[in-house]
Coordinates of N, CA and C in Angstrom, one line a residue:
Chain A
X465 N 46.0 112.6 133.3 CA 45.3 112.0 134.5 C 44.6 113.9 134.4
X466 N 43.3 113.4 134.6 CA 42.3 115.3 134.6 C 43.0 116.1 136.3
X467 N 42.7 116.8 136.6 CA 43.1 117.4 137.4 C 41.4 117.6 138.0
X468 N 41.7 119.0 138.8 CA 40.3 119.3 139.4 C 39.9 119.8 138.4
X469 N 38.7 119.1 138.3 CA 38.3 120.9 137.4 C 37.2 121.0 137.7
X470 N 37.2 122.9 137.7 CA 36.0 123.4 137.5 C 35.1 124.0 136.7
X471 N 33.7 124.5 136.3 CA 33.1 125.0 136.0 C 32.6 126.5 136.4
X472 N 31.3 127.2 135.5 CA 32.2 127.8 134.4 C 33.7 128.8 134.5
X473 N 34.4 128.8 133.7 CA 36.1 129.7 133.7 C 35.4 130.9 134.1
X474 N 34.6 131.5 133.9 CA 34.1 132.5 134.0 C 32.6 132.5 133.7
X475 N 32.2 133.8 134.9 CA 30.6 133.9 135.1 C 30.5 135.5 135.1
X476 N 29.7 136.3 134.1 CA 29.3 137.6 134.7 C 28.0 137.4 135.0
X477 N 27.5 138.2 136.2 CA 26.4 138.7 136.4 C 26.0 139.4 136.8
X478 N 24.8 140.2 137.0 CA 24.4 141.0 138.3 C 23.7 140.7 139.2
X479 N 23.4 141.6 139.3 CA 23.7 141.7 141.2 C 22.7 141.6 141.9
X480 N 22.1 140.7 142.4 CA 21.0 140.0 143.4 C 20.1 138.9 141.9
X481 N 21.2 138.2 141.1 CA 21.3 136.8 140.5 C 22.0 135.5 141.9
X482 N 21.5 135.2 141.0 CA 22.2 133.6 142.0 C 23.5 132.9 140.9
X483 N 24.4 132.7 141.6 CA 25.6 132.1 141.2 C 25.6 130.6 141.0
X484 N 26.2 129.0 140.6 CA 26.4 128.5 141.0 C 27.5 128.2 140.5
X485 N 28.9 128.2 141.3 CA 29.9 126.9 140.8 C 30.0 125.8 141.0
X486 N 31.2 125.3 139.7 CA 30.7 123.9 140.0 C 32.2 123.0 140.5
X487 N 32.9 122.0 140.7 CA 33.8 121.5 141.1 C 34.4 119.7 141.2
X488 N 35.1 119.3 140.0 CA 34.8 118.0 139.9 C 36.8 117.9 140.9
X489 N 36.6 117.5 142.2 CA 38.1 117.3 142.3 C 38.9 115.3 141.4
X490 N 39.8 115.2 142.1 CA 40.2 114.2 141.6 C 39.9 112.9 141.9
X491 N 40.1 112.6 141.6 CA 39.4 111.3 141.5 C 40.3 110.4 143.1
X492 N 39.6 109.9 143.8 CA 40.3 109.3 144.8 C 40.4 109.9 146.3
X493 N 40.6 111.1 145.9 CA 41.1 112.1 147.2 C 39.3 112.7 147.6
X494 N 39.8 113.3 148.6 CA 38.9 112.7 149.6 C 38.5 114.1 150.8
X495 N 39.4 114.9 151.0 CA 39.1 116.7 151.0 C 38.9 117.8 149.8
X496 N 38.4 118.2 149.8 CA 38.0 119.1 149.1 C 37.7 120.4 149.6
X497 N 38.0 122.0 148.8 CA 38.2 123.0 149.3 C 37.6 123.7 148.8
X498 N 36.7 125.5 148.7 CA 36.8 126.0 148.8 C 37.6 127.5 149.0
X499 N 38.3 128.1 147.8 CA 39.4 129.5 148.6 C 38.4 130.4 147.7
X500 N 39.0 131.3 148.3 CA 38.3 133.4 146.9 C 39.6 134.0 146.7
X501 N 39.9 134.6 145.5 CA 41.2 135.6 145.5 C 40.6 136.0 145.5
X502 N 41.1 137.6 145.9 CA 41.9 138.9 145.6 C 42.2 140.7 145.7
X503 N 42.4 140.5 144.8 CA 43.7 141.4 145.2 C 44.0 142.0 146.3
X504 N 42.6 142.2 147.4 CA 43.2 143.2 148.3 C 42.5 142.2 149.7
X505 N 42.6 140.9 149.2 CA 42.2 140.0 150.4 C 43.7 139.1 149.8
X506 N 43.5 139.0 148.8 CA 44.6 137.2 148.3 C 44.1 136.7 148.9
X507 N 44.1 135.1 148.7 CA 43.2 134.2 149.0 C 43.1 133.4 150.0
X508 N 41.3 133.3 150.0 CA 40.4 133.1 151.5 C 40.2 131.4 151.7
X509 N 40.3 130.7 152.5 CA 39.9 129.7 152.6 C 38.1 129.9 152.8
X510 N 37.4 129.1 152.2 CA 36.1 129.4 152.6 C 35.7 128.7 153.4
X511 N 35.7 126.8 153.3 CA 35.0 125.2 153.1 C 36.2 124.8 153.2
X512 N 35.6 123.7 154.0 CA 36.9 122.0 153.1 C 35.7 120.6 153.9
X513 N 35.6 120.6 152.9 CA 34.7 119.4 152.9 C 36.0 117.4 153.3
X514 N 35.7 116.9 154.1 CA 36.3 115.7 154.4 C 35.4 114.8 153.7
X515 N 35.7 113.9 153.2 CA 34.3 113.4 153.1 C 33.1 113.1 153.1
X516 N 32.8 114.5 151.5 CA 31.9 115.2 151.4 C 31.0 115.3 152.3
X517 N 31.8 115.7 154.0 CA 31.4 116.3 154.9 C 31.7 117.9 155.7
X518 N 31.3 118.7 155.6 CA 31.9 120.3 155.2 C 32.6 120.2 157.6
X519 N 33.8 120.3 156.8 CA 34.2 120.3 158.1 C 34.8 121.7 159.6
X520 N 34.4 123.2 158.3 CA 35.2 124.2 158.3 C 34.0 124.8 157.6
X521 N 33.7 125.9 157.6 CA 32.5 127.1 157.3 C 32.9 128.0 157.3
X522 N 33.7 128.1 158.8 CA 34.0 129.9 159.2 C 34.9 131.1 158.0
X523 N 34.8 130.5 157.7 CA 35.5 131.7 156.2 C 34.3 131.9 155.0
X524 N 33.0 131.2 155.3 CA 32.4 131.5 154.2 C 31.9 133.0 155.0
X525 N 31.2 133.8 154.3 CA 31.7 135.3 154.2 C 29.9 135.3 154.9
X526 N 29.3 135.4 154.5 CA 28.2 135.5 154.9 C 26.7 134.7 154.6
X527 N 25.3 134.6 155.4 CA 24.4 132.8 154.8 C 24.6 133.6 152.8
X528 N 24.8 134.2 152.5 CA 24.5 134.6 150.7 C 25.7 133.2 150.2
X529 N 26.7 132.3 150.5 CA 27.3 131.9 150.5 C 26.8 130.3 151.0
X530 N 26.6 129.0 150.4 CA 26.9 127.9 150.8 C 27.3 127.0 150.0
X531 N 27.6 126.0 150.5 CA 28.2 125.3 149.0 C 27.4 123.8 150.3
X532 N 27.5 122.5 149.0 CA 27.6 121.6 148.8 C 28.6 120.6 148.4
X533 N 28.2 119.1 148.8 CA 29.4 117.9 148.1 C 28.8 116.5 147.9
X534 N 27.4 116.7 147.5 CA 26.6 115.9 147.1 C 27.3 114.0 147.6
X535 N 28.4 114.2 146.5 CA 29.2 113.2 146.3 C 30.6 113.6 146.2
X536 N 31.7 112.7 146.1 CA 32.3 112.7 146.0 C 33.2 112.8 145.3
X537 N 32.6 113.3 144.0 CA 33.3 113.5 142.5 C 32.6 114.9 142.4
X538 N 31.7 115.8 142.9 CA 31.1 116.9 143.2 C 30.6 117.4 144.0
X539 N 31.0 118.9 143.8 CA 30.9 119.9 144.8 C 30.4 121.1 143.9
X540 N 29.7 122.3 145.0 CA 28.8 123.3 144.4 C 28.5 124.2 144.9
X541 N 29.6 125.9 145.3 CA 29.8 126.9 145.8 C 28.7 127.8 145.5
X542 N 27.3 127.8 145.6 CA 26.6 128.6 145.0 C 26.7 130.0 145.8
X543 N 26.2 131.2 145.8 CA 25.7 131.9 146.3 C 24.4 133.8 146.2
X544 N 24.0 133.9 146.0 CA 21.8 133.5 146.4 C 22.2 134.7 147.7
X545 N 21.8 135.9 147.3 CA 21.4 137.0 146.1 C 23.5 138.0 145.7
X546 N 23.9 137.4 144.7 CA 24.8 138.1 144.3 C 25.5 139.3 144.5
X547 N 26.2 140.0 145.0 CA 26.7 141.7 145.0 C 28.1 141.4 144.7
X548 N 27.9 142.5 143.9 CA 29.7 143.3 143.7 C 30.6 142.8 144.3
X549 N 30.6 143.1 145.3 CA 31.8 142.9 146.4 C 32.3 141.0 146.4
X550 N 31.4 140.2 145.9 CA 31.7 138.8 145.8 C 32.3 139.2 144.2
X551 N 32.6 139.4 143.6 CA 33.6 139.9 142.5 C 35.4 139.3 142.8
X552 N 35.5 138.0 142.8 CA 36.4 137.8 143.0 C 36.9 136.2 141.6
X553 N 38.1 135.6 142.1 CA 38.6 134.6 141.5 C 38.7 133.2 142.2
X554 N 37.8 132.2 142.0 CA 36.7 131.1 143.2 C 37.5 130.1 142.4
X555 N 38.4 129.0 143.7 CA 39.5 128.0 143.5 C 38.9 127.2 144.0
X556 N 38.5 126.0 143.4 CA 38.5 125.0 143.9 C 39.8 123.9 144.0
X557 N 39.6 123.0 145.4 CA 41.3 123.1 145.0 C 41.3 120.5 146.3
X558 N 41.8 120.1 145.8 CA 41.6 118.7 146.7 C 42.4 118.3 147.3
X559 N 42.6 116.8 147.9 CA 43.6 116.4 149.1 C 43.3 115.6 149.5
X560 N 44.2 114.5 148.7 CA 44.4 113.1 149.1 C 44.3 112.3 150.3
X561 N 44.3 113.3 151.5 CA 43.8 113.4 153.0 C 43.5 114.2 153.6
X562 N 43.4 113.5 155.0 CA 42.9 114.3 155.8 C 43.4 115.8 156.2
X563 N 45.1 115.3 156.8 CA 45.5 115.9 157.4 C 46.3 117.3 156.5
X564 N 46.5 117.8 157.2 CA 46.9 120.2 156.7 C 48.2 119.3 156.1
X565 N 49.3 118.1 156.3 CA 50.3 118.3 155.6 C 49.8 117.2 154.2
X566 N 48.5 117.3 153.3 CA 48.6 116.4 152.2 C 48.3 117.9 151.3
X567 N 49.1 117.3 149.7 CA 49.5 118.5 148.5 C 47.4 118.4 148.8
X568 N 47.4 120.6 148.2 CA 46.7 120.0 147.9 C 46.7 121.0 146.4
X569 N 45.8 120.8 145.9 CA 46.1 120.5 144.1 C 44.7 121.2 143.1
X570 N 44.8 122.9 142.9 CA 44.3 123.3 142.8 C 43.6 123.5 141.7
X571 N 42.3 123.5 141.0 CA 41.6 124.2 140.3 C 41.8 125.5 139.2
X572 N 41.7 125.0 137.9 CA 41.9 127.1 137.5 C 41.1 127.8 137.6
X573 N 40.1 127.7 138.6 CA 39.7 128.9 139.3 C 38.8 129.3 137.7
X574 N 37.4 129.8 139.2 CA 36.4 130.8 138.1 C 36.7 132.1 138.4
X575 N 36.4 132.7 137.3 CA 37.0 133.8 137.3 C 34.7 134.5 137.6
X576 N 34.3 135.5 138.6 CA 33.1 136.1 138.8 C 33.2 137.5 139.1
X577 N 32.6 138.1 138.0 CA 32.1 139.4 137.8 C 31.2 139.7 137.9
X578 N 30.8 140.9 139.1 CA 28.9 141.0 139.2 C 29.1 142.5 139.5
X579 N 28.2 142.3 138.3 CA 27.8 143.9 138.1 C 26.8 144.3 139.4
Chain B
X750 N 43.1 136.4 133.1 CA 43.5 134.9 133.0 C 43.0 135.5 134.1
X751 N 43.4 134.7 135.1 CA 43.3 134.6 136.9 C 44.3 134.4 137.5
X752 N 44.5 136.0 139.0 CA 45.6 136.2 138.5 C 45.7 137.1 140.0
X753 N 46.8 136.8 140.9 CA 46.2 137.7 142.7 C 46.6 139.3 142.3
X754 N 46.5 139.8 141.7 CA 46.7 141.4 141.6 C 47.9 142.1 140.6
X755 N 47.9 143.7 140.2 CA 48.7 144.2 139.7 C 49.6 144.8 140.9
X756 N 48.9 144.9 141.9 CA 50.1 145.2 143.2 C 50.8 144.8 144.0
X757 N 51.1 143.8 142.9 CA 52.3 143.0 144.3 C 54.1 143.2 143.7
X758 N 54.4 143.5 144.5 CA 56.3 143.4 144.4 C 56.2 142.4 144.1
X759 N 57.1 142.8 143.6 CA 58.3 142.4 141.8 C 59.4 142.3 142.2
X760 N 59.9 141.3 141.4 CA 61.0 140.9 141.6 C 61.6 140.2 140.4
X761 N 62.7 141.3 140.0 CA 62.9 141.1 138.2 C 64.8 140.6 138.2
X762 N 64.8 139.0 137.8 CA 65.5 138.6 138.1 C 66.7 138.3 136.2
X763 N 67.4 138.3 135.8 CA 68.7 138.2 134.9 C 68.3 136.4 134.5
X764 N 68.3 136.3 133.2 CA 67.8 134.3 132.8 C 69.6 133.6 133.8
X765 N 69.1 132.9 134.0 CA 70.0 132.3 134.7 C 70.9 132.8 135.9
X766 N 70.1 133.4 136.0 CA 70.9 134.3 138.0 C 69.4 133.1 138.9
X767 N 70.4 134.0 139.8 CA 69.0 133.0 141.8 C 68.2 134.0 142.2
X768 N 67.2 133.3 142.5 CA 66.1 134.2 142.9 C 65.7 134.2 144.2
X769 N 65.4 134.6 144.8 CA 65.7 134.7 145.9 C 64.3 135.2 146.7
X770 N 63.4 134.8 146.8 CA 61.4 136.0 147.4 C 61.1 135.2 148.5
X771 N 61.3 136.6 149.4 CA 60.8 136.2 151.0 C 59.3 136.3 151.6
X772 N 59.5 135.5 152.4 CA 57.6 135.8 153.4 C 58.6 135.4 154.6
X773 N 57.5 136.7 155.0 CA 57.4 136.8 156.7 C 55.7 136.0 156.9
X774 N 56.2 135.2 157.8 CA 54.8 134.4 158.4 C 54.4 134.7 159.8
X775 N 53.4 134.9 160.2 CA 52.8 135.7 161.4 C 52.9 134.9 163.1
X776 N 52.1 133.6 162.4 CA 52.5 133.2 163.8 C 53.5 132.8 163.9
X777 N 54.1 132.2 165.4 CA 54.8 131.6 165.5 C 54.3 130.1 166.5
X778 N 53.2 129.6 166.1 CA 52.9 128.4 166.6 C 52.5 127.7 165.1
X779 N 52.9 128.0 164.4 CA 52.9 127.9 162.7 C 53.7 126.2 162.6
X780 N 53.2 125.2 161.5 CA 54.1 123.7 162.1 C 54.4 123.2 160.3
X781 N 54.0 124.9 159.8 CA 54.3 124.2 158.1 C 54.0 124.8 157.6
X782 N 54.4 124.4 156.3 CA 55.2 126.0 155.3 C 55.0 125.0 154.2
X783 N 54.1 126.4 152.8 CA 54.4 125.6 151.6 C 54.9 126.5 150.4
X784 N 55.5 126.7 149.9 CA 55.4 127.8 148.8 C 54.7 127.4 147.4
X785 N 53.9 128.1 147.4 CA 53.3 127.9 145.8 C 53.7 128.7 144.3
X786 N 53.2 127.9 142.8 CA 53.9 129.2 142.1 C 52.5 129.0 141.0
X787 N 52.0 131.3 140.9 CA 50.9 130.8 140.4 C 51.0 132.1 138.9
X788 N 50.9 131.1 138.0 CA 50.8 131.6 136.9 C 50.5 132.3 135.9
X789 N 49.9 133.2 135.3 CA 48.4 133.2 134.6 C 47.8 132.5 134.4
X790 N 46.0 132.9 134.6 CA 45.4 132.7 134.4 C 45.4 130.6 134.4
X791 N 45.5 130.7 135.8 CA 46.2 128.7 137.0 C 45.7 129.5 138.4
X792 N 45.0 128.0 138.3 CA 45.6 128.0 140.4 C 47.1 128.1 140.5
X793 N 47.1 128.6 142.1 CA 48.6 128.0 142.8 C 48.4 126.3 142.6
X794 N 50.2 126.2 142.5 CA 50.8 125.3 142.2 C 51.8 124.7 143.2
X795 N 51.7 123.2 144.0 CA 52.9 123.5 144.9 C 53.7 122.9 144.3
X796 N 55.2 123.7 145.0 CA 56.3 124.1 145.2 C 57.6 123.1 145.1
X797 N 56.5 123.7 146.9 CA 58.2 122.8 148.1 C 57.6 123.5 149.1
X798 N 57.7 122.2 149.8 CA 56.9 122.5 151.9 C 57.9 122.8 152.8
X799 N 58.0 122.7 154.2 CA 59.3 122.8 154.7 C 58.0 122.3 157.0
X800 N 58.9 121.5 157.3 CA 57.9 121.5 158.6 C 59.0 122.4 159.8
X801 N 58.4 122.8 160.7 CA 58.4 123.7 161.5 C 60.1 122.7 162.2
X802 N 60.6 121.7 162.2 CA 61.5 121.0 163.0 C 62.4 121.2 161.9
X803 N 62.4 122.1 160.6 CA 63.5 121.9 160.3 C 63.8 123.2 159.4
X804 N 64.9 123.5 158.9 CA 65.4 124.6 158.9 C 65.7 125.2 157.2
X805 N 65.8 124.0 156.6 CA 66.1 124.1 155.2 C 65.5 122.7 153.9
X806 N 65.0 123.2 153.6 CA 64.8 121.7 152.0 C 65.1 121.7 151.1
X807 N 65.0 121.3 150.2 CA 65.6 121.2 149.3 C 64.9 120.2 148.1
X808 N 64.3 121.0 146.6 CA 63.5 120.3 145.4 C 64.3 120.8 144.5
X809 N 64.3 120.2 143.4 CA 64.7 120.4 142.0 C 65.1 122.1 141.8
X810 N 66.2 122.2 142.0 CA 67.0 123.7 142.4 C 65.9 125.3 142.5
X811 N 65.2 124.1 143.8 CA 64.8 125.2 144.3 C 65.3 125.0 145.9
X812 N 65.8 125.4 146.7 CA 65.5 125.6 148.5 C 64.9 126.0 148.9
X813 N 64.3 126.0 150.2 CA 63.4 126.5 151.4 C 64.3 126.4 152.3
X814 N 64.2 127.8 153.0 CA 64.6 128.5 153.6 C 63.6 128.5 155.1
X815 N 64.2 128.3 156.4 CA 63.0 128.2 157.1 C 64.0 129.0 158.2
X816 N 63.5 131.0 159.2 CA 63.8 130.9 160.4 C 63.1 131.2 161.5
X817 N 62.8 130.1 162.3 CA 61.3 130.6 162.4 C 61.9 131.5 164.1
X818 N 63.0 132.0 164.5 CA 63.9 133.1 165.6 C 63.1 134.2 164.7
X819 N 62.2 135.1 163.9 CA 62.3 135.5 163.2 C 61.0 136.1 162.3
X820 N 60.6 134.5 161.8 CA 58.8 134.2 161.7 C 59.1 134.3 160.0
X821 N 60.7 133.7 159.0 CA 60.7 134.6 158.2 C 60.8 133.3 157.0
X822 N 60.9 133.3 155.7 CA 60.3 132.2 155.1 C 61.2 132.2 153.7
X823 N 61.9 132.1 153.0 CA 62.8 131.9 151.9 C 62.6 131.1 150.8
X824 N 62.2 131.3 149.6 CA 62.7 130.3 148.6 C 63.5 130.8 147.1
X825 N 64.5 129.6 147.2 CA 65.7 129.9 146.6 C 65.2 129.7 145.7
X826 N 65.1 130.2 144.2 CA 65.7 128.9 142.8 C 66.1 129.9 142.1
X827 N 67.4 128.0 142.1 CA 69.3 128.0 141.1 C 68.8 128.0 139.7
X828 N 69.4 129.3 138.4 CA 69.4 129.1 137.9 C 67.8 129.5 136.7
X829 N 67.4 130.2 137.2 CA 66.4 131.0 137.0 C 65.6 131.1 135.5
X830 N 64.5 130.7 135.0 CA 64.2 129.9 133.5 C 63.2 131.5 132.8
X831 N 62.8 131.2 131.7 CA 61.7 132.4 132.1 C 60.6 131.5 132.4
X832 N 60.3 130.0 132.0 CA 58.9 128.8 133.0 C 58.5 129.5 134.6
X833 N 60.1 129.7 135.2 CA 59.6 130.4 136.6 C 58.5 131.6 136.7
X834 N 58.9 132.5 135.9 CA 57.7 133.9 135.5 C 56.7 133.9 136.3
X835 N 56.4 133.8 137.2 CA 54.9 134.1 138.5 C 54.7 135.1 139.3
X836 N 54.4 134.5 139.9 CA 53.7 135.4 141.8 C 53.9 133.8 142.0
X837 N 54.6 134.4 143.6 CA 54.9 133.6 144.5 C 54.4 133.7 145.9
X838 N 54.1 133.0 146.4 CA 53.2 133.3 147.4 C 53.4 132.5 149.2
X839 N 53.4 132.2 149.4 CA 53.8 131.7 151.0 C 52.8 131.2 151.4
X840 N 52.1 130.0 151.7 CA 51.1 129.4 153.0 C 51.6 129.0 154.4
X841 N 51.5 129.6 155.9 CA 52.0 128.9 157.1 C 50.2 128.0 157.2
X842 N 50.6 126.8 158.2 CA 49.2 126.9 158.8 C 49.7 125.9 160.4
X843 N 48.4 126.6 160.8 CA 48.5 127.3 161.7 C 47.8 125.9 163.1
X844 N 48.9 125.0 163.2 CA 47.9 123.7 164.4 C 46.8 124.2 164.6
X845 N 45.1 123.3 164.7 CA 44.3 123.8 165.4 C 43.3 122.6 165.0
X846 N 43.4 121.2 165.3 CA 42.8 120.5 164.6 C 42.3 120.1 163.0
X847 N 42.3 121.8 162.9 CA 41.4 121.3 161.3 C 42.3 122.2 160.0
X848 N 42.1 122.8 159.2 CA 42.6 123.3 158.4 C 43.0 125.1 158.9
X849 N 44.3 125.6 158.7 CA 43.9 126.6 158.5 C 45.6 127.3 158.7
X850 N 44.6 128.0 156.3 CA 46.1 128.0 156.0 C 45.5 129.8 156.0
X851 N 47.0 129.8 156.2 CA 47.0 131.9 156.0 C 48.3 131.8 154.7
X852 N 47.9 132.8 153.7 CA 48.0 133.1 152.7 C 48.7 134.2 152.5
X853 N 50.0 133.9 152.2 CA 50.8 135.7 152.3 C 50.4 136.0 150.7
X854 N 50.4 137.8 150.2 CA 49.9 137.9 149.5 C 50.7 138.0 148.3
X855 N 51.8 137.7 148.0 CA 53.2 137.2 146.5 C 53.3 138.3 146.5
X856 N 54.8 137.4 145.5 CA 55.4 138.4 144.9 C 56.3 138.2 144.2
X857 N 56.1 139.0 142.6 CA 55.5 138.7 141.3 C 57.0 139.0 141.3
X858 N 57.1 137.2 139.9 CA 58.9 137.3 139.5 C 59.0 137.7 138.0
X859 N 59.5 138.2 136.9 CA 59.9 138.4 136.4 C 61.3 137.9 135.8
X860 N 61.6 137.5 135.0 CA 62.6 136.7 134.3 C 62.7 137.0 133.3
X861 N 64.1 138.1 133.2 CA 64.3 139.0 132.2 C 65.2 138.3 131.0
X862 N 64.8 138.3 129.9 CA 65.6 137.3 129.2 C 67.7 137.7 128.3

């Protein structure tokens, strides 16, 4: 079984450019999470969806960040315009249920570098 | 590859010995705790969880202990193997009607042959 799939695995871009990260959750999972991991702040939840609906986006840093989930098998995290401080590893995770007690399965991450 | 960082506390353990990794959590209202393992270039992987109404839970070669009095969580790995080398971090769930996982910063485990 394929796990959570993220693309690209690595992204290098210049400040001011738009960046789009993609995620395909595990089939049948109805919750999807976007996380950011940095050396300074560790792992932080940015936003999560349940049944394709954004439930909590309080972790989204600012208006430059947006996330969508047009269907159950695809989600995007967009940064526009990107800034050097956005450099981090971005993880997508999915879970089979809506409860906080359901295991989350993480993808391999996208390492973003903004020059 | 993707990793938590270069300045994590490190625990070095001889292969075959037991490892104990500690975590102090922040909120006395937290009701659920998880240990994750993160290998270089990979996303975090669930190891074991425990709810706040328990003090101990055992899995395969792993045991999690919860001390709510001092807000402390530990992960014990029996007979540590080279494949256990990774960064380990805990997460706590603060009940709020929504997901509210707070992740610790992590400990790097190095297994010495």
